[in-house]
Structure formats: C-alpha cells, structure tokens
Coordinates of C-alpha atoms and ligand atoms in Angstrom, one line a residue:
M26 CA 38.7 -13.2 -0.9
K27 CA 34.9 -13.4 -1.0
I28 CA 32.1 -11.0 -2.0
I29 CA 29.7 -11.2 1.0
V30 CA 27.1 -8.7 -0.2
G31 CA 26.1 -8.0 -3.8
P32 CA 26.9 -6.9 -6.3
Y33 CA 23.7 -4.8 -6.2
L34 CA 22.4 -1.7 -8.1
Q35 CA 21.9 1.8 -6.7
N36 CA 20.9 5.3 -7.7
V37 CA 20.0 4.8 -11.4
S38 CA 19.5 7.7 -13.7
R39 CA 19.3 8.2 -17.5
N40 CA 23.0 8.1 -17.9
S41 CA 24.4 6.6 -14.7
M42 CA 24.3 3.6 -12.4
T43 CA 26.0 2.9 -9.1
I44 CA 27.1 -0.6 -8.5
M45 CA 28.0 -1.7 -4.9
W46 CA 29.3 -4.8 -3.2
H47 CA 31.0 -5.8 0.1
T48 CA 34.2 -7.9 0.3
D49 CA 35.4 -9.7 3.4
A50 CA 38.7 -7.8 3.3
P51 CA 39.9 -4.5 1.9
A52 CA 40.3 -4.7 -1.8
F53 CA 40.4 -2.7 -5.1
S54 CA 37.2 -2.2 -7.1
V55 CA 36.6 -3.0 -10.8
V56 CA 33.4 -2.9 -12.8
E57 CA 33.4 -4.2 -16.4
Y58 CA 30.4 -3.5 -18.5
E59 CA 29.0 -3.6 -22.1
R60 CA 25.9 -2.3 -23.8
S61 CA 23.8 -5.4 -24.5
H62 CA 22.1 -4.6 -27.8
R63 CA 19.4 -7.1 -26.9
L64 CA 15.8 -6.2 -27.7
G65 CA 13.4 -6.2 -24.8
W66 CA 14.6 -6.9 -21.4
S67 CA 14.8 -9.9 -19.1
A68 CA 17.2 -11.2 -16.5
Y69 CA 20.5 -12.4 -17.9
T70 CA 20.3 -16.2 -18.5
G71 CA 23.9 -17.0 -19.4
R72 CA 23.0 -17.8 -23.0
I73 CA 24.9 -14.7 -24.3
S74 CA 28.6 -14.2 -23.6
P75 CA 29.3 -10.5 -23.1
T76 CA 32.8 -9.3 -23.9
F77 CA 32.8 -6.4 -21.3
D78 CA 34.4 -3.8 -23.6
S79 CA 34.4 -1.1 -20.9
R80 CA 36.0 -1.0 -17.6
I81 CA 36.3 1.3 -14.6
E82 CA 38.7 0.8 -11.7
D83 CA 39.4 2.2 -8.3
S84 CA 42.7 1.1 -6.7
R85 CA 41.8 2.3 -3.2
L86 CA 41.4 -0.6 -0.8
K87 CA 38.0 -0.9 0.9
T88 CA 35.4 -3.4 1.9
I89 CA 32.2 -1.7 0.9
H90 CA 32.6 -0.8 -2.8
A91 CA 30.6 1.8 -4.8
V92 CA 31.5 2.5 -8.4
T93 CA 29.4 4.9 -10.5
L94 CA 29.2 4.5 -14.2
D95 CA 28.3 7.8 -15.6
D96 CA 28.7 7.6 -19.4
L97 CA 25.7 5.4 -20.1
E98 CA 22.9 5.8 -22.7
G99 CA 19.3 6.3 -21.5
G100 CA 16.8 3.5 -21.5
T101 CA 19.5 1.0 -22.4
E102 CA 20.4 -2.4 -21.1
Y103 CA 24.0 -3.2 -20.0
F104 CA 25.8 -6.4 -18.9
Y105 CA 28.1 -5.9 -15.9
R106 CA 30.3 -7.8 -13.5
V107 CA 32.5 -6.7 -10.7
S108 CA 35.9 -7.8 -9.4
S109 CA 37.9 -7.2 -6.3
G110 CA 41.3 -8.2 -4.9
E111 CA 44.5 -7.1 -3.4
T112 CA 47.6 -6.5 -5.5
G113 CA 49.5 -9.7 -5.8
S114 CA 46.7 -11.9 -4.5
S115 CA 43.9 -13.7 -6.2
S116 CA 40.9 -11.7 -7.0
V117 CA 37.2 -12.5 -7.0
T118 CA 34.8 -11.8 -9.9
S119 CA 31.0 -11.9 -9.8
E120 CA 28.7 -13.7 -12.3
P121 CA 27.5 -11.5 -15.2
A122 CA 24.2 -9.7 -14.6
T123 CA 22.3 -6.9 -16.3
F124 CA 21.0 -3.4 -15.5
R125 CA 18.9 -0.9 -17.4
T126 CA 19.2 2.9 -17.3
A127 CA 16.2 5.2 -16.9
A128 CA 14.5 6.1 -20.1
Q129 CA 13.4 9.5 -21.3
D130 CA 10.7 11.6 -19.5
D131 CA 7.6 10.3 -21.3
S132 CA 8.5 6.6 -21.1
P133 CA 6.7 4.0 -19.0
V134 CA 8.1 3.1 -15.6
S135 CA 7.5 0.1 -13.4
F136 CA 8.6 -0.3 -9.8
I137 CA 7.9 -2.5 -6.8
S138 CA 7.6 -1.3 -3.2
F139 CA 7.5 -3.0 0.1
G140 CA 8.7 -2.3 3.7
D141 CA 8.7 -3.9 7.1
S142 CA 10.6 -6.8 5.9
Q143 CA 12.5 -7.1 9.2
G144 CA 10.5 -10.0 10.6
L145 CA 10.3 -13.1 8.6
A146 CA 13.2 -14.2 6.3
S147 CA 11.2 -16.7 4.3
A148 CA 8.5 -14.2 3.5
L149 CA 11.1 -11.6 2.5
F150 CA 12.9 -14.1 0.2
R151 CA 9.6 -15.1 -1.4
N152 CA 8.6 -11.5 -2.0
A153 CA 11.9 -10.7 -3.6
E154 CA 11.8 -13.9 -5.8
L155 CA 8.2 -13.1 -7.0
A156 CA 9.0 -9.4 -7.6
R157 CA 11.8 -10.4 -9.9
K158 CA 9.4 -12.3 -12.1
Y159 CA 7.7 -9.0 -12.9
H160 CA 10.9 -7.3 -14.1
P161 CA 10.4 -4.0 -12.3
M162 CA 12.7 -1.2 -13.5
L163 CA 13.4 -0.2 -9.9
C164 CA 12.4 -0.9 -6.3
V165 CA 11.5 1.8 -3.9
G166 CA 11.3 0.5 -0.3
T167 CA 8.9 1.9 2.3
G168 CA 11.3 1.4 5.3
D169 CA 12.2 -1.0 8.1
L170 CA 14.4 -3.3 5.9
A171 CA 16.0 -5.0 8.9
M172 CA 15.9 -4.9 12.7
N173 CA 18.1 -2.0 13.9
T174 CA 21.6 -3.3 13.1
T175 CA 24.0 -3.3 10.2
E176 CA 24.6 -7.0 10.7
H177 CA 20.9 -7.7 10.3
L178 CA 20.7 -5.5 7.2
R179 CA 23.4 -7.7 5.7
S180 CA 22.4 -11.1 7.0
H181 CA 18.7 -10.6 6.6
F182 CA 17.8 -8.0 4.0
F183 CA 20.7 -8.4 1.5
E184 CA 20.8 -12.2 2.0
N185 CA 17.2 -12.6 1.0
T186 CA 17.0 -10.0 -1.8
G187 CA 20.3 -10.7 -3.5
E188 CA 19.1 -11.8 -6.9
L189 CA 16.5 -9.0 -7.1
L190 CA 19.0 -6.3 -6.3
R191 CA 21.6 -7.7 -8.6
Y192 CA 19.2 -6.8 -11.5
T193 CA 17.1 -4.0 -10.1
P194 CA 18.2 -0.8 -8.3
W195 CA 16.9 -0.4 -4.8
F196 CA 16.0 3.0 -3.4
A197 CA 15.7 3.0 0.4
T198 CA 13.3 4.9 2.6
M199 CA 14.3 5.3 6.3
G200 CA 12.1 3.5 8.8
N201 CA 12.4 3.6 12.5
H202 CA 14.3 0.3 12.5
D203 CA 16.7 1.5 9.9
A204 CA 17.6 4.7 11.7
P205 CA 19.8 3.1 14.4
S206 CA 21.8 1.2 11.7
E207 CA 25.0 2.7 10.3
G208 CA 24.6 0.3 7.4
Y209 CA 21.6 2.3 6.2
F210 CA 24.1 4.9 4.9
Q211 CA 27.1 2.6 4.3
Y212 CA 25.2 0.1 2.1
F213 CA 23.1 2.5 0.0
S214 CA 24.1 5.3 -2.4
Y215 CA 21.5 8.0 -2.3
P216 CA 20.9 11.0 -4.5
E217 CA 21.6 14.3 -2.7
P218 CA 20.8 15.5 -0.1
R219 CA 20.7 11.8 1.0
Y220 CA 18.6 12.0 4.2
W221 CA 15.7 12.7 1.9
Y222 CA 16.0 12.8 -1.9
S223 CA 14.1 12.6 -5.2
F224 CA 14.7 11.4 -8.7
N225 CA 12.9 11.0 -12.0
H226 CA 12.5 7.7 -13.8
G227 CA 10.5 7.7 -17.1
C228 CA 7.2 9.6 -16.7
A229 CA 7.3 9.7 -12.9
H230 CA 8.8 11.7 -10.2
F231 CA 9.8 9.9 -7.0
T232 CA 10.2 11.9 -3.7
V233 CA 11.5 10.0 -0.8
A234 CA 11.0 11.8 2.5
N235 CA 12.3 10.8 5.9
S236 CA 9.6 10.6 8.7
N237 CA 12.3 9.8 11.3
M238 CA 13.6 13.4 11.0
D239 CA 11.9 16.7 11.4
Y240 CA 9.4 17.2 8.6
R241 CA 7.2 19.9 10.2
P242 CA 6.5 23.3 8.6
G243 CA 9.6 25.4 9.1
S244 CA 12.0 22.5 9.1
E245 CA 14.7 22.0 6.5
Q246 CA 13.0 18.9 5.2
W247 CA 9.7 20.7 4.8
A248 CA 11.4 23.5 2.8
W249 CA 13.1 20.9 0.6
L250 CA 9.9 19.0 0.0
E251 CA 8.0 22.1 -1.0
Y252 CA 10.8 23.0 -3.4
D253 CA 11.0 19.5 -4.8
L254 CA 7.2 19.0 -5.3
D255 CA 6.9 22.5 -6.8
R256 CA 9.8 22.0 -9.1
F257 CA 8.4 18.7 -10.5
R258 CA 4.7 19.6 -10.3
H259 CA 4.3 19.1 -14.0
T260 CA 5.7 15.6 -14.1
R261 CA 3.0 13.1 -15.2
W262 CA 3.0 11.0 -12.1
K263 CA 4.2 12.0 -8.6
F264 CA 4.9 9.3 -6.0
V265 CA 6.0 10.1 -2.5
F266 CA 7.5 7.7 0.0
F267 CA 7.9 8.0 3.8
H268 CA 7.7 5.3 6.4
H269 CA 5.1 6.5 9.0
P270 CA 1.5 6.5 7.6
P271 CA -0.9 9.4 8.1
Y272 CA -3.8 7.0 7.7
A273 CA -3.9 3.3 8.7
S274 CA -6.2 0.9 10.4
N275 CA -5.6 -1.0 13.7
N276 CA -4.7 2.3 15.4
S277 CA -1.3 2.1 13.8
E278 CA -1.2 5.3 11.9
I279 CA 1.1 8.1 13.0
P280 CA -1.2 11.2 12.9
E281 CA 1.7 13.6 13.2
T282 CA 2.6 12.9 9.6
R283 CA -0.7 14.3 8.5
V284 CA 1.0 17.7 8.7
L285 CA 2.5 16.7 5.3
C286 CA -0.8 16.0 3.7
P287 CA -1.6 19.6 2.7
L288 CA 1.7 19.8 0.9
L289 CA 1.0 16.5 -0.9
E290 CA -2.5 17.7 -1.9
R291 CA -1.3 21.1 -3.1
Y292 CA 1.2 19.7 -5.5
G293 CA -1.0 17.0 -6.9
V294 CA 0.8 13.9 -5.6
D295 CA -0.9 10.8 -6.9
I296 CA 0.1 8.1 -4.5
V297 CA 1.9 8.1 -1.1
F298 CA 3.6 4.9 -0.1
N299 CA 4.1 4.2 3.6
A300 CA 4.7 1.2 5.8
H301 CA 5.1 0.8 9.6
P302 CA 1.9 -1.3 10.2
T303 CA 2.9 -4.7 8.8
I304 CA -0.1 -4.9 6.5
Y305 CA -1.3 -3.9 3.1
E306 CA -3.8 -1.0 3.1
R307 CA -5.1 1.5 0.6
S308 CA -7.0 4.6 1.5
C309 CA -9.7 6.2 -0.5
P310 CA -8.6 9.3 -2.4
L311 CA -8.4 11.9 0.4
T312 CA -8.2 15.7 0.7
N313 CA -7.9 16.9 4.2
G314 CA -8.9 13.4 5.4
R315 CA -12.2 13.4 3.4
Y316 CA -13.1 11.4 0.4
D317 CA -12.3 13.3 -2.7
S318 CA -12.6 11.5 -6.0
E319 CA -11.5 14.6 -8.0
N320 CA -8.3 15.6 -6.3
G321 CA -7.6 13.2 -3.4
V322 CA -4.3 11.6 -2.6
I323 CA -4.2 7.8 -2.3
Y324 CA -2.2 6.4 0.7
I325 CA -0.9 2.9 0.4
V326 CA 0.6 1.1 3.4
A327 CA 3.0 -1.4 1.8
G328 CA 4.2 -3.0 5.1
G329 CA 4.0 -6.7 4.4
G330 CA 7.5 -7.1 3.1
G331 CA 8.3 -10.0 5.4
Y332 CA 6.5 -10.4 8.7
D333 CA 4.7 -12.9 10.7
M334 CA 1.1 -12.0 9.8
S335 CA -0.5 -14.2 12.4
V336 CA 0.3 -11.5 14.9
V337 CA -1.8 -8.9 13.2
T338 CA -4.7 -10.7 11.5
S339 CA -7.1 -11.0 14.3
E340 CA -6.8 -7.3 15.3
L341 CA -7.0 -5.6 12.0
W342 CA -10.7 -5.4 11.2
D343 CA -11.6 -4.6 14.8
H344 CA -10.0 -1.2 14.2
L345 CA -10.6 -0.4 10.6
H346 CA -9.8 3.2 9.8
P347 CA -12.7 5.2 8.4
T348 CA -10.6 6.2 5.3
S349 CA -9.7 2.7 4.4
A350 CA -10.8 1.3 1.0
M351 CA -8.9 -2.0 1.4
A352 CA -6.8 -3.7 4.0
K353 CA -5.2 -7.1 4.1
A354 CA -2.9 -8.7 6.6
E355 CA -0.7 -10.6 4.1
N356 CA 2.9 -10.5 3.1
H357 CA 3.1 -8.7 -0.2
F358 CA 4.8 -6.3 -2.5
V359 CA 3.2 -3.5 -4.5
L360 CA 3.8 -3.4 -8.3
T361 CA 3.1 -0.1 -10.0
R362 CA 3.3 0.3 -13.7
A363 CA 2.8 3.8 -15.2
T364 CA 2.5 5.1 -18.7
P365 CA 1.9 8.8 -19.3
D366 CA -1.8 8.2 -19.4
E367 CA -2.4 5.4 -17.0
C368 CA -1.1 4.1 -13.7
C369 CA -1.9 0.5 -12.7
V370 CA -1.2 -0.6 -9.1
R371 CA -1.3 -4.2 -7.8
A372 CA -0.6 -5.6 -4.4
I373 CA 0.7 -9.2 -4.9
D374 CA 0.9 -11.7 -2.1
N375 CA 3.5 -14.4 -1.4
E376 CA 1.4 -16.9 -3.4
D377 CA 1.6 -14.6 -6.4
K378 CA -2.1 -13.8 -6.0
I379 CA -3.5 -10.3 -6.5
L380 CA -4.6 -8.8 -3.1
D381 CA -5.7 -5.5 -4.5
S382 CA -5.6 -3.7 -7.9
F383 CA -6.6 -0.3 -9.1
S384 CA -5.7 2.0 -11.8
L385 CA -5.6 5.8 -12.3
S386 CA -6.2 7.5 -15.6
R387 CA -5.1 11.0 -16.4
T388 CA -6.6 13.6 -18.7
P389 CA -4.1 16.2 -19.7
G390 CA -4.0 19.1 -17.2
K391 CA -6.1 17.3 -14.7
K392 CA -5.5 15.3 -11.6
A393 CA -5.6 11.5 -12.1
R394 CA -9.0 9.8 -11.6
M395 CA -9.4 6.4 -10.3
A396 CA -10.6 4.4 -13.3
D397 CA -10.9 0.9 -11.7
A398 CA -10.6 -0.7 -8.4
S399 CA -10.9 -4.3 -7.3
V400 CA -13.3 -3.3 -4.6
Q401 CA -16.0 -0.7 -4.7
L402 CA -15.2 2.5 -2.9
P403 CA -17.0 2.6 0.5
Y404 CA -18.0 6.2 0.3
P405 CA -20.3 7.9 -2.2
D406 CA -19.4 11.4 -3.2
N407 CA -22.0 12.8 -0.8
Y408 CA -22.3 10.4 2.1
E409 CA -24.6 12.4 4.3
L410 CA -27.5 10.4 5.6
E411 CA -30.2 10.8 3.0
E412 CA -33.5 11.8 4.5
G413 CA -32.6 10.0 7.7
S414 CA -32.2 6.5 6.2
V415 CA -30.2 4.3 4.1
V416 CA -31.7 1.4 2.2
A417 CA -29.6 -1.1 0.2
G418 CA -31.4 -3.5 -2.0
F419 CA -28.1 -3.8 -3.8
E420 CA -29.6 -3.3 -7.2
E421 CA -28.9 0.4 -7.2
D422 CA -26.7 0.7 -4.2
S423 CA -24.0 -2.0 -4.4
I424 CA -21.4 0.6 -5.6
R425 CA -21.4 2.1 -2.1
W426 CA -20.4 -1.2 -0.5
V427 CA -17.0 -2.6 0.1
L428 CA -17.2 -6.3 -0.7
P429 CA -14.0 -8.1 0.3
R430 CA -13.1 -10.7 -2.3
P431 CA -13.4 -13.6 -2.6
H432 CA -15.8 -14.1 0.3
Y433 CA -18.4 -11.6 -0.8
S434 CA -20.0 -11.1 -4.2
L435 CA -23.2 -9.8 -5.7
D436 CA -25.7 -12.5 -6.5
T437 CA -28.5 -12.3 -9.0
E438 CA -29.8 -15.8 -8.5
C439 CA -30.9 -15.8 -4.8
T440 CA -32.5 -12.6 -3.8
R441 CA -35.3 -11.7 -1.3
S442 CA -36.6 -8.9 -3.5
G443 CA -35.4 -7.1 -6.6
G444 CA -32.6 -8.7 -8.7
T445 CA -29.5 -8.6 -6.5
S446 CA -28.3 -9.7 -3.1
I447 CA -24.9 -9.9 -1.4
R448 CA -23.6 -13.5 -1.1
W449 CA -21.1 -14.5 1.6
N450 CA -19.3 -17.9 1.3
H451 CA -16.5 -19.3 3.4
D452 CA -15.2 -22.8 3.8
G453 CA -11.5 -22.3 4.6
E454 CA -9.5 -21.0 7.4
D455 CA -8.4 -17.7 5.9
P456 CA -9.7 -14.6 7.7
V457 CA -13.0 -13.2 6.5
Y458 CA -13.5 -9.4 6.5
P459 CA -16.9 -7.8 6.7
A460 CA -18.8 -6.2 3.8
L461 CA -19.4 -2.7 4.9
R462 CA -20.8 0.7 3.9
R463 CA -20.5 4.1 5.4
V464 CA -23.9 5.4 6.3
L465 CA -23.0 8.7 7.9
G466 CA -20.2 10.8 7.0
H467 CA -18.1 13.6 8.0
D468 CA -18.5 17.1 6.7
G469 CA -16.6 19.4 8.9
G470 CA -17.2 17.0 11.8
V471 CA -20.1 14.7 12.4
S472 CA -22.5 16.7 14.4
R473 CA -22.7 15.8 18.1
E474 CA -26.4 15.2 17.6
V475 CA -25.6 12.2 15.4
G476 CA -24.0 10.5 18.3
E477 CA -27.2 11.2 20.3
K478 CA -29.6 9.7 17.8
R479 CA -31.2 6.3 17.9
F480 CA -31.0 4.1 14.8
L481 CA -32.9 1.1 13.6
V482 CA -30.7 -1.3 11.7
S483 CA -32.1 -4.2 9.7
T484 CA -31.2 -6.8 7.1
W485 CA -32.7 -9.9 5.7
V486 CA -30.5 -13.0 5.7
K487 CA -30.8 -16.4 4.2
T488 CA -28.4 -19.1 5.3
Q489 CA -27.2 -22.5 4.1
A490 CA -25.2 -24.8 6.3
V491 CA -23.7 -21.9 8.3
K492 CA -21.6 -22.9 11.3
G493 CA -20.7 -20.1 13.6
G494 CA -23.2 -17.4 12.6
V495 CA -23.7 -14.3 10.4
T496 CA -24.6 -10.9 11.8
V497 CA -25.2 -7.3 11.0
S498 CA -23.6 -4.6 13.0
F499 CA -23.4 -0.9 13.3
E500 CA -20.0 0.7 14.1
W501 CA -18.7 4.2 15.0
S502 CA -15.3 5.5 14.1
G503 CA -13.5 8.5 15.4
D504 CA -10.6 10.5 14.1
N505 CA -8.3 7.9 15.6
G506 CA -10.1 4.8 14.3
F507 CA -12.6 2.4 15.7
L508 CA -14.8 3.6 18.6
D509 CA -17.6 1.1 19.3
R510 CA -19.9 -1.4 17.7
V511 CA -23.3 -2.8 18.3
E512 CA -24.0 -6.3 16.8
S513 CA -27.2 -8.2 16.1
E514 CA -27.8 -11.7 17.2
A515 CA -26.2 -14.3 14.9
I516 CA -28.1 -16.6 12.5
E517 CA -26.7 -20.1 11.7
G518 CA -27.8 -23.4 10.2
T519 CA -30.0 -23.4 7.1
Q520 CA -32.8 -20.9 7.2
D521 CA -35.0 -19.1 4.7
W522 CA -35.0 -15.3 4.6
T523 CA -35.0 -14.1 8.1
R524 CA -34.9 -10.5 9.4
L525 CA -32.1 -9.4 11.7
T526 CA -32.9 -6.2 13.4
F527 CA -31.8 -4.1 16.3
E528 CA -31.9 -0.7 17.7
V529 CA -28.8 1.4 18.3
Q530 CA -29.1 3.4 21.5
P531 CA -27.1 6.6 21.8
E532 CA -25.8 5.7 25.2
S533 CA -23.9 2.8 23.7
L534 CA -21.6 5.4 22.2
Y535 CA -20.9 7.1 25.4
P536 CA -18.3 8.5 26.1
Y537 CA -17.1 8.7 22.6
H538 CA -19.6 10.8 20.7
N539 CA -17.5 14.0 20.8
E540 CA -14.9 12.2 18.7
L541 CA -17.4 10.8 16.2
Y542 CA -16.2 10.8 12.6
A543 CA -18.2 8.2 10.7
C544 CA -20.7 5.4 11.1
R545 CA -21.0 2.3 9.1
V546 CA -23.0 -0.8 8.7
L547 CA -21.2 -4.2 8.5
L548 CA -22.4 -7.5 7.2
S549 CA -20.2 -10.2 8.6
A550 CA -19.7 -13.6 10.0
R551 CA -18.3 -14.5 13.4
P552 CA -14.7 -15.5 13.4
G553 CA -14.2 -19.1 12.1
S554 CA -17.6 -19.3 10.6
T555 CA -18.2 -21.4 7.4
G556 CA -21.1 -21.9 5.0
T557 CA -23.1 -19.6 2.7
A558 CA -25.4 -16.7 3.4
W559 CA -27.2 -14.0 1.4
F560 CA -28.0 -10.5 2.6
D561 CA -30.6 -8.3 1.1
D562 CA -32.7 -5.2 1.9
V563 CA -30.3 -3.6 4.4
S564 CA -31.8 -0.7 6.1
V565 CA -30.5 1.9 8.6
Q566 CA -33.0 4.5 9.7
E567 CA -33.1 7.1 12.4
A568 CA -35.7 6.2 15.0
I569 CA -38.0 9.1 15.5
E570 CA -40.4 9.4 18.4
P571 CA -42.9 8.1 18.8
Q572 CA -41.7 4.6 18.2
P573 CA -42.5 3.5 14.6
T574 CA -44.4 0.3 14.2
P575 CA -42.1 -2.6 13.5
G576 CA -41.5 -3.1 9.8
G577 CA -43.4 0.0 8.8
S578 CA -40.6 2.3 9.8
Y579 CA -38.3 1.1 7.0
R580 CA -38.1 2.4 3.5
A581 CA -39.4 0.2 0.8
E582 CA -37.5 -3.0 0.6
M583 CA -36.5 -3.9 -2.9
Ligands
LIG19 FE1 8.3 1.0 11.4

C-alpha cells in the first residue's frame, strides 16, 4: 500500500486541524499526534523524536482520508503522522511532520497566496519550496490550481506542493479551471458552506468567495457575503479572495465582478486577492474605481503561481489598466504578515527576490492607510489637470510618478535643471516597463472635451550609449484599459540634453474619446533597448489657440 497524495493539512482553526491523504487502495485511517512543547516554530527536522501520545482512528475503508483533530490547544505546535492499511495486511506510515493551530484573535498571522499554478510544474515547485522558507501559518490560494481534471490536481498541484502542504494548511479558492474537477471537493476540506466560506486566523478574517457561481445582488452568495462581512466587520484585518479580478491590466479583468466592490468597500475590506491573469498586479486603493487613499480597497492579482511568463510579458504594458500601481509578469507568491497594527505584503518571485512590497498601518477605529510602497503611487489625491498643464522637474513632483525598479530611479547627480532627474538604465534582457504619471484623471467621467483637446508633450533627455532608443509618449485609457498612444521620436547614442516634443491631436483618439477614463505620460525605452538615459523637465500642456511660440508655451522648467 502506498500514500499517493499527502498527508497534507486542511481547515485549521484554534482548536482543530483536518489532516488528509490519499492511498492507492481502500484502507483505514489513523492519525497520531503530540503537542510539541518546542519554543518558536520551524519545520520538523528529525532531531526530535516525538512519542505520539494521542491517536485517532477511523476503521472505514477509503482511499481519500480526512481526519479532524478537534481537541487541540490554540496557537500550539503539534507533531503528527498518519497510517493506513487493511486489516491483516501491512500498513503504511508517513514521516513525522508538524502543524500549528490558529492563535487567539489579536495574534499575528502570516499567509502566502498564489493562483494560476496550472501551467508550469517547475515554477509551481519553486514557488512552493520558496514559500516554505518563510514559514507561513497558512496558504490561501487564488484559484486555478490545475488544469480542469482531478488527475492533474493530483499529479501537478499536489505533486509539486507536497512539502509545503505537509506543514501548512491550504485553503482553496475556486478558479474556472478548478470548477470542472471533482477533485476540487474531494481533495479539500472546506469550512461550511463549502462553495464559499470564511474563517478567522489570529487578527484577520478571511472570506473566500466563488466567482464561478452567482455572486450578484439577490443571489445566495451575495446574501452570505453581506452577512459574513457584516458579522466580522470589527476584525482588525479583512482579506477577501475570489478568482476573477475586478481590475487588471492586459484587458484580462472580469468587469462583472465589480458588482462585489461596493460590498467590499462598505465593510472596510483591506485587500482583495484575485488571480486569472497569470501575472502579479496591485491596484491603487480604490473606491468605486477611483483612487481613494483614505478608504480604498487594494486589489492584488496573485496569478503567477506557475505559468510560462514568456506568453504574457510582451503584452502586459501595452494594456496597462488605469488603476494599476504595479504589475509584473513573473512567477511569484504573495506573502502577507499582519499584526493588529500593521500589515506587510510582499510579492516574491522564483528567485526569492521582492517584486513588490507595501504595508498598511491601522489607527484604531479607522481604515488602514498605506504606510509604505515600493513604488510611488501614480495618482495624486487630486489628479485633475492643474491650470491646464503638468510640469515635472522631479524635485517636487516625483511622488506622482511610478518608477519601476530597478530600471528607473531618481538621480541627483545628473540633472538638466534643479536637483533631480529620472535615470533609466538597462543592460540585460529582462523586460523594462515605462515610468509613468497620470496627468488627467477621472472625476465622474473625464469630460468629452478632454478627448477633444490638443496637448503639447515635452521632456528633456540625455543619453549615454543608448542602443534602441528612449521616447516619451502620451496614452489614453478607457474603462476597459488601454485605448491609444502617441509616441515621440526616439533618441539613441550618446547625446547631451535634448528636447523631445510632440503635439497630441484630438483626432488621434477617435473613435475612443467617449470611453475616456484617464491620460498619462510615459517615459520609456523601445523594447530591447540598452544604455543609460536621464529625463528631466517633463511637461504636458493644453495647446490653446493661437499656437503658442515653441518653448514659451511651457511652464517654467526646473
Ligand atoms: Fe482563471
């Protein structure tokens, strides 16, 4: 007899844990366990020999085993092992491992999340191996573990996450590729009511919704969600999970799920975790689709659980969503660590490098505020065009720019004027994303007149050994993402400060201007470019008849 899946951990609470495994033939189920009395927590290394002084047995013969231990102490580590066999035949026993029960309500909690792991086994394996190093207390998936079948769930998902799940309970969220698989319910033990569910762990409440089933107002799921979020509205941190993202770049969002957003906003949800697009993406804090630093909900797409990223890389930044604060086409998992006062989130790639990091801090009685982010937020609180123009010398305006690391940084050594410029450098083959800033925003809808205005766009550029070319461009986005872009000529080679300028004609937006949501200016390099460049004194100004004299039409350049 062999154990072909597991053992693995499920459905942890303060006083219970469910342990599951799959045998290749019908067999009885035994779990032996013992409180560990170790201080701290780390994966079992074999240096301690547990005696397994407690035992629970189920004599019914089955292949998929689920045994719930429900007499446990909260916040406590236990050793465990499982056995199976048939009466009169040899049995099989697993190696000892450990688990830890949930702690009391005001305790710290840590968890990892990823989804869309169905594509690339090596990336999934690497993700799971790296995630173990961080000793998360639990894993909450974002859906699409495997590709449609129970067999793939076993041979792909469980095969590549075995060690992680042996020590860390996994809570599953149903993705569209999980829905056809019977294994999604056979292999996982969910809290009631199962199709969607919630649980508490330490200082956080976790709500797992199901975007494959009806979630619209009036549906059973909507009523349950409202009940659940209301019931736990005073929990320190509220995290919600469902597969299909309301906001995502590359035209891969599922706008229907935005019907849930008012509910999430009303009950003060802090972070929503989605997947479906096979990327990492973080939105700005949003209320009703608008930037809201006070009360906004942050949406994270954790969709790089194991996928061939070469398929998506070239497309992503052509269709950046206006609400995006950060997007990366890398395999990754998201690690969240929350204490009652602070929540730190990191996206970690398959090289164990940090793709993104931000933290939220909480003042009692108030919604959490973003305390720190690894990139600056793209939108100022009031992002209407100021007096018809935007001028960025970067001394006072760098906060409004998204500067993707490591290729863009602020430079105080080489400037055209003032004390700061933006430096771009690239000498590898990794994709380079543009630095960008929103210059016109949405306040109940960008007025149609904005789409009919002419703009003058300008920046000063200095280059050093640039192959390919650096450019400045102006881009429109609509409710459903990218609409159109106008780009300047490119500068390459080694050149002293040179002005790049062009005029944006309203007809270039035709026929999109009715959909207009936002405009932004981008500082970028053509794909595959290498070298170093500095940008300074970026200017976007509405062109007003009669034609302004060249140069004189711009605000002071700093
Ligand atoms: Fe999906």
